[in-house]
CSV table of C-alpha atoms in Angstrom, one decimal:
chain,number,residue,atom,x,y,z
A,1,MET,CA,-13.3,52.1,39.3
A,2,ARG,CA,-11.6,51.5,36.0
A,3,GLN,CA,-12.7,47.9,36.0
A,4,ALA,CA,-16.3,48.8,36.7
A,5,VAL,CA,-16.3,51.2,33.7
A,6,ILE,CA,-14.8,48.5,31.5
A,7,LEU,CA,-17.4,45.9,32.6
A,8,LEU,CA,-20.2,48.4,31.9
A,9,VAL,CA,-18.8,49.0,28.4
A,10,ILE,CA,-18.6,45.2,27.8
A,11,LEU,CA,-22.1,44.7,29.1
A,12,GLY,CA,-23.2,47.5,26.8
A,13,ILE,CA,-21.6,45.8,23.8
A,14,CYS,CA,-23.3,42.6,24.7
A,15,ALA,CA,-26.6,44.4,25.0
A,16,LEU,CA,-26.2,45.9,21.6
A,17,TRP,CA,-26.0,42.3,20.2
A,18,THR,CA,-29.6,41.8,21.2
A,19,LEU,CA,-30.8,44.4,18.7
A,20,PRO,CA,-29.9,42.6,15.6
A,21,LEU,CA,-30.9,39.3,17.2
A,22,VAL,CA,-34.4,40.6,17.9
A,23,TRP,CA,-34.5,42.0,14.3
A,24,VAL,CA,-33.6,38.5,12.9
A,25,LEU,CA,-36.2,36.8,15.1
A,26,LYS,CA,-38.9,39.3,14.0
A,27,SER,CA,-37.9,39.1,10.3
A,28,PRO,CA,-36.2,35.8,9.8
A,29,ASN,CA,-35.9,36.2,6.0
A,30,ASN,CA,-34.4,39.7,6.1
A,31,PRO,CA,-30.9,39.4,4.7
A,32,TYR,CA,-29.9,42.8,6.2
A,33,ALA,CA,-30.9,41.7,9.7
A,34,THR,CA,-29.0,38.4,9.3
A,35,ALA,CA,-25.9,40.2,7.9
A,36,LEU,CA,-26.0,42.7,10.8
A,37,LEU,CA,-26.3,39.9,13.3
A,38,ILE,CA,-23.4,37.9,11.8
A,39,THR,CA,-21.2,41.1,11.6
A,40,THR,CA,-22.0,41.9,15.3
A,41,CYS,CA,-21.1,38.4,16.4
A,42,ILE,CA,-17.8,38.4,14.5
A,43,LEU,CA,-16.7,41.9,15.8
A,44,GLU,CA,-18.0,41.6,19.3
A,45,ALA,CA,-15.5,39.0,20.7
A,46,PRO,CA,-12.3,40.8,19.5
A,47,ILE,CA,-13.6,44.2,20.8
A,48,ILE,CA,-14.4,42.7,24.2
A,49,MET,CA,-11.0,40.9,24.3
A,50,VAL,CA,-9.1,44.2,23.6
A,51,LEU,CA,-11.1,46.0,26.2
A,52,VAL,CA,-10.4,43.3,28.8
A,53,PHE,CA,-6.7,43.1,28.1
A,54,LYS,CA,-6.1,46.9,27.6
A,55,GLY,CA,-8.2,47.8,30.6
A,56,MET,CA,-7.5,45.1,33.1
A,57,TRP,CA,-4.3,43.1,32.2
A,58,THR,CA,-2.1,45.8,30.8
A,59,PRO,CA,-2.2,48.3,33.7
A,60,ILE,CA,-1.1,45.5,36.1
A,61,ALA,CA,1.6,44.3,33.6
A,62,ARG,CA,3.0,47.8,33.2
A,63,ARG,CA,3.6,47.9,37.0
A,64,HIS,CA,5.5,44.7,36.6
A,65,PRO,CA,7.5,45.1,33.3
A,66,ALA,CA,8.9,42.1,31.6
A,67,GLN,CA,12.5,41.3,32.7
A,68,PRO,CA,15.1,39.0,31.2
A,69,ILE,CA,14.5,35.4,32.2
A,70,ALA,CA,17.5,33.8,34.0
A,71,ASP,CA,19.3,30.9,32.3
A,72,ASP,CA,18.5,28.6,35.2
A,73,ALA,CA,14.8,29.4,35.2
A,74,ILE,CA,12.2,26.7,35.1
A,75,THR,CA,9.8,27.3,32.2
A,76,ARG,CA,6.6,25.6,31.3
A,77,ARG,CA,4.5,26.5,28.3
A,78,PHE,CA,0.7,26.8,28.1
A,79,GLN,CA,-0.1,27.1,31.7
A,80,SER,CA,-3.4,28.3,33.2
A,81,PHE,CA,-3.6,31.5,35.2
A,82,SER,CA,-6.2,33.9,36.3
A,83,LEU,CA,-5.6,37.5,37.3
A,84,GLY,CA,-8.6,39.1,38.9
A,85,LEU,CA,-11.5,38.7,36.5
A,86,ILE,CA,-9.3,37.5,33.6
A,87,ASN,CA,-9.1,33.7,33.2
A,88,LEU,CA,-6.4,32.5,30.8
A,89,GLY,CA,-6.7,28.7,30.6
A,90,TRP,CA,-3.6,27.1,28.9
A,91,SER,CA,-2.6,30.5,27.5
A,92,VAL,CA,0.4,31.6,29.5
A,93,HIS,CA,4.1,30.6,29.2
A,94,ALA,CA,5.4,30.8,32.8
A,95,SER,CA,9.0,30.9,34.0
A,96,VAL,CA,10.3,31.0,37.5
A,97,ASP,CA,13.7,32.2,38.6
A,98,ASP,CA,15.2,33.5,41.8
A,99,GLN,CA,13.9,37.0,41.3
A,100,TYR,CA,10.7,36.8,39.3
A,101,LEU,CA,7.6,34.9,38.2
A,102,HIS,CA,7.5,35.6,34.5
A,103,LEU,CA,4.2,35.5,32.7
A,104,GLU,CA,4.0,35.7,28.9
A,105,PRO,CA,0.6,35.4,27.3
A,106,VAL,CA,0.6,33.3,24.1
A,107,ALA,CA,0.9,35.1,20.8
A,108,PHE,CA,-2.8,35.0,20.0
A,109,LEU,CA,-3.6,37.0,23.2
A,110,ARG,CA,-0.7,39.4,22.6
A,111,TRP,CA,-2.5,40.4,19.4
A,112,PHE,CA,-5.4,41.7,21.6
A,113,GLY,CA,-3.1,43.6,24.0
A,114,ALA,CA,-2.0,41.1,26.7
A,115,ILE,CA,1.6,42.0,27.4
A,116,PRO,CA,4.3,39.9,29.3
A,117,MET,CA,5.0,40.7,32.9
A,118,SER,CA,7.6,39.8,35.5
A,119,ILE,CA,6.4,39.9,39.1
A,120,ARG,CA,9.0,40.2,41.8
A,121,TRP,CA,8.6,37.6,44.6
A,122,GLU,CA,8.5,40.4,47.1
A,123,GLU,CA,5.3,41.6,45.4
A,124,LEU,CA,3.5,38.3,46.1
A,125,SER,CA,2.0,37.3,49.5
A,126,LYS,CA,-0.7,35.3,51.2
A,127,LEU,CA,-0.2,32.0,49.4
A,128,ASN,CA,-3.3,29.9,50.0
A,129,ARG,CA,-3.2,26.4,51.5
A,130,ASN,CA,-3.3,24.5,48.2
A,131,GLY,CA,-0.4,26.7,46.9
A,132,LYS,CA,-2.2,27.9,43.8
A,133,SER,CA,-3.3,31.4,44.7
A,134,VAL,CA,-1.5,34.5,45.9
A,135,TYR,CA,-2.2,38.2,46.3
A,136,MET,CA,-0.1,40.8,44.5
A,137,THR,CA,0.8,44.1,45.9
A,138,GLY,CA,-2.3,46.2,45.0
A,139,GLY,CA,-4.8,43.5,46.0
A,140,HIS,CA,-5.0,41.6,42.7
A,141,ARG,CA,-5.4,37.9,43.1
A,142,LEU,CA,-3.3,35.7,40.9
A,143,VAL,CA,-4.2,32.0,40.6
A,144,GLY,CA,-1.9,29.6,38.8
A,145,PRO,CA,-0.2,26.2,38.9
A,146,ALA,CA,1.3,25.2,42.3
A,147,TRP,CA,4.7,24.7,40.8
A,148,CYS,CA,5.0,28.4,40.0
A,149,PHE,CA,4.6,29.4,43.6
A,150,GLU,CA,7.1,26.8,45.1
A,151,MET,CA,9.8,29.6,45.0
A,152,LEU,CA,7.5,31.8,47.1
A,153,LYS,CA,6.9,29.0,49.5
A,154,ALA,CA,10.6,28.4,49.9
A,155,ARG,CA,11.3,32.1,50.4
A,156,LYS,CA,8.6,32.4,53.1
A,157,SER,CA,10.0,29.4,55.0
A,158,ASN,CA,13.5,30.8,54.8
A,159,GLU,CA,12.3,34.2,56.2
A,160,GLN,CA,10.6,32.4,59.1
A,161,GLY,CA,13.4,29.9,59.8
C-alpha cells in the first residue's frame, strides 16, 4: 500500500512537470515559463529520489540495520543491485561475511536517504538458477551480483547435506 501511494505521488510530480512544459510550448519567448520549466526540471529529480529512498528503501533497511563488517569479509565496491522497484546500478558497496550480506549505498545516494543495511543470511531464500536473485523475508526481491550470494548457496547446500 505504501509503495502504491509513493508511486502515485511520484506520478503526480511528473504530471506537474507537463504544466510548465505546455506553457513554454505555447509561449516559447516567455521568460517566466522557461524559468518555471527549468526550476521544475532541477527540483523534480531530487524530490523523486528522496521519495523513493525514504519510502521504499529505508523501511526495508530499518528492518535490517547495519552491522559491523567482519575483518575477513569480502568487499567489492560499486556493485549493481535492485531491491523491488529500486535499481541501483554500480551504486552499492557490498560486503559478505559469515553472518550478513552488507549493502552500503554510495555517498551520493545516502544524501537522498538511502541508508546501509545488513541482511542476515537466514532472511534470504529462493536463490534463482543463475544465482543473482533472492527473496528476502517479507517478499522483497533482491537482485545483485552472483558472487554476493555464494555464501547463501554454500549455506543451503550444507543444510541439505
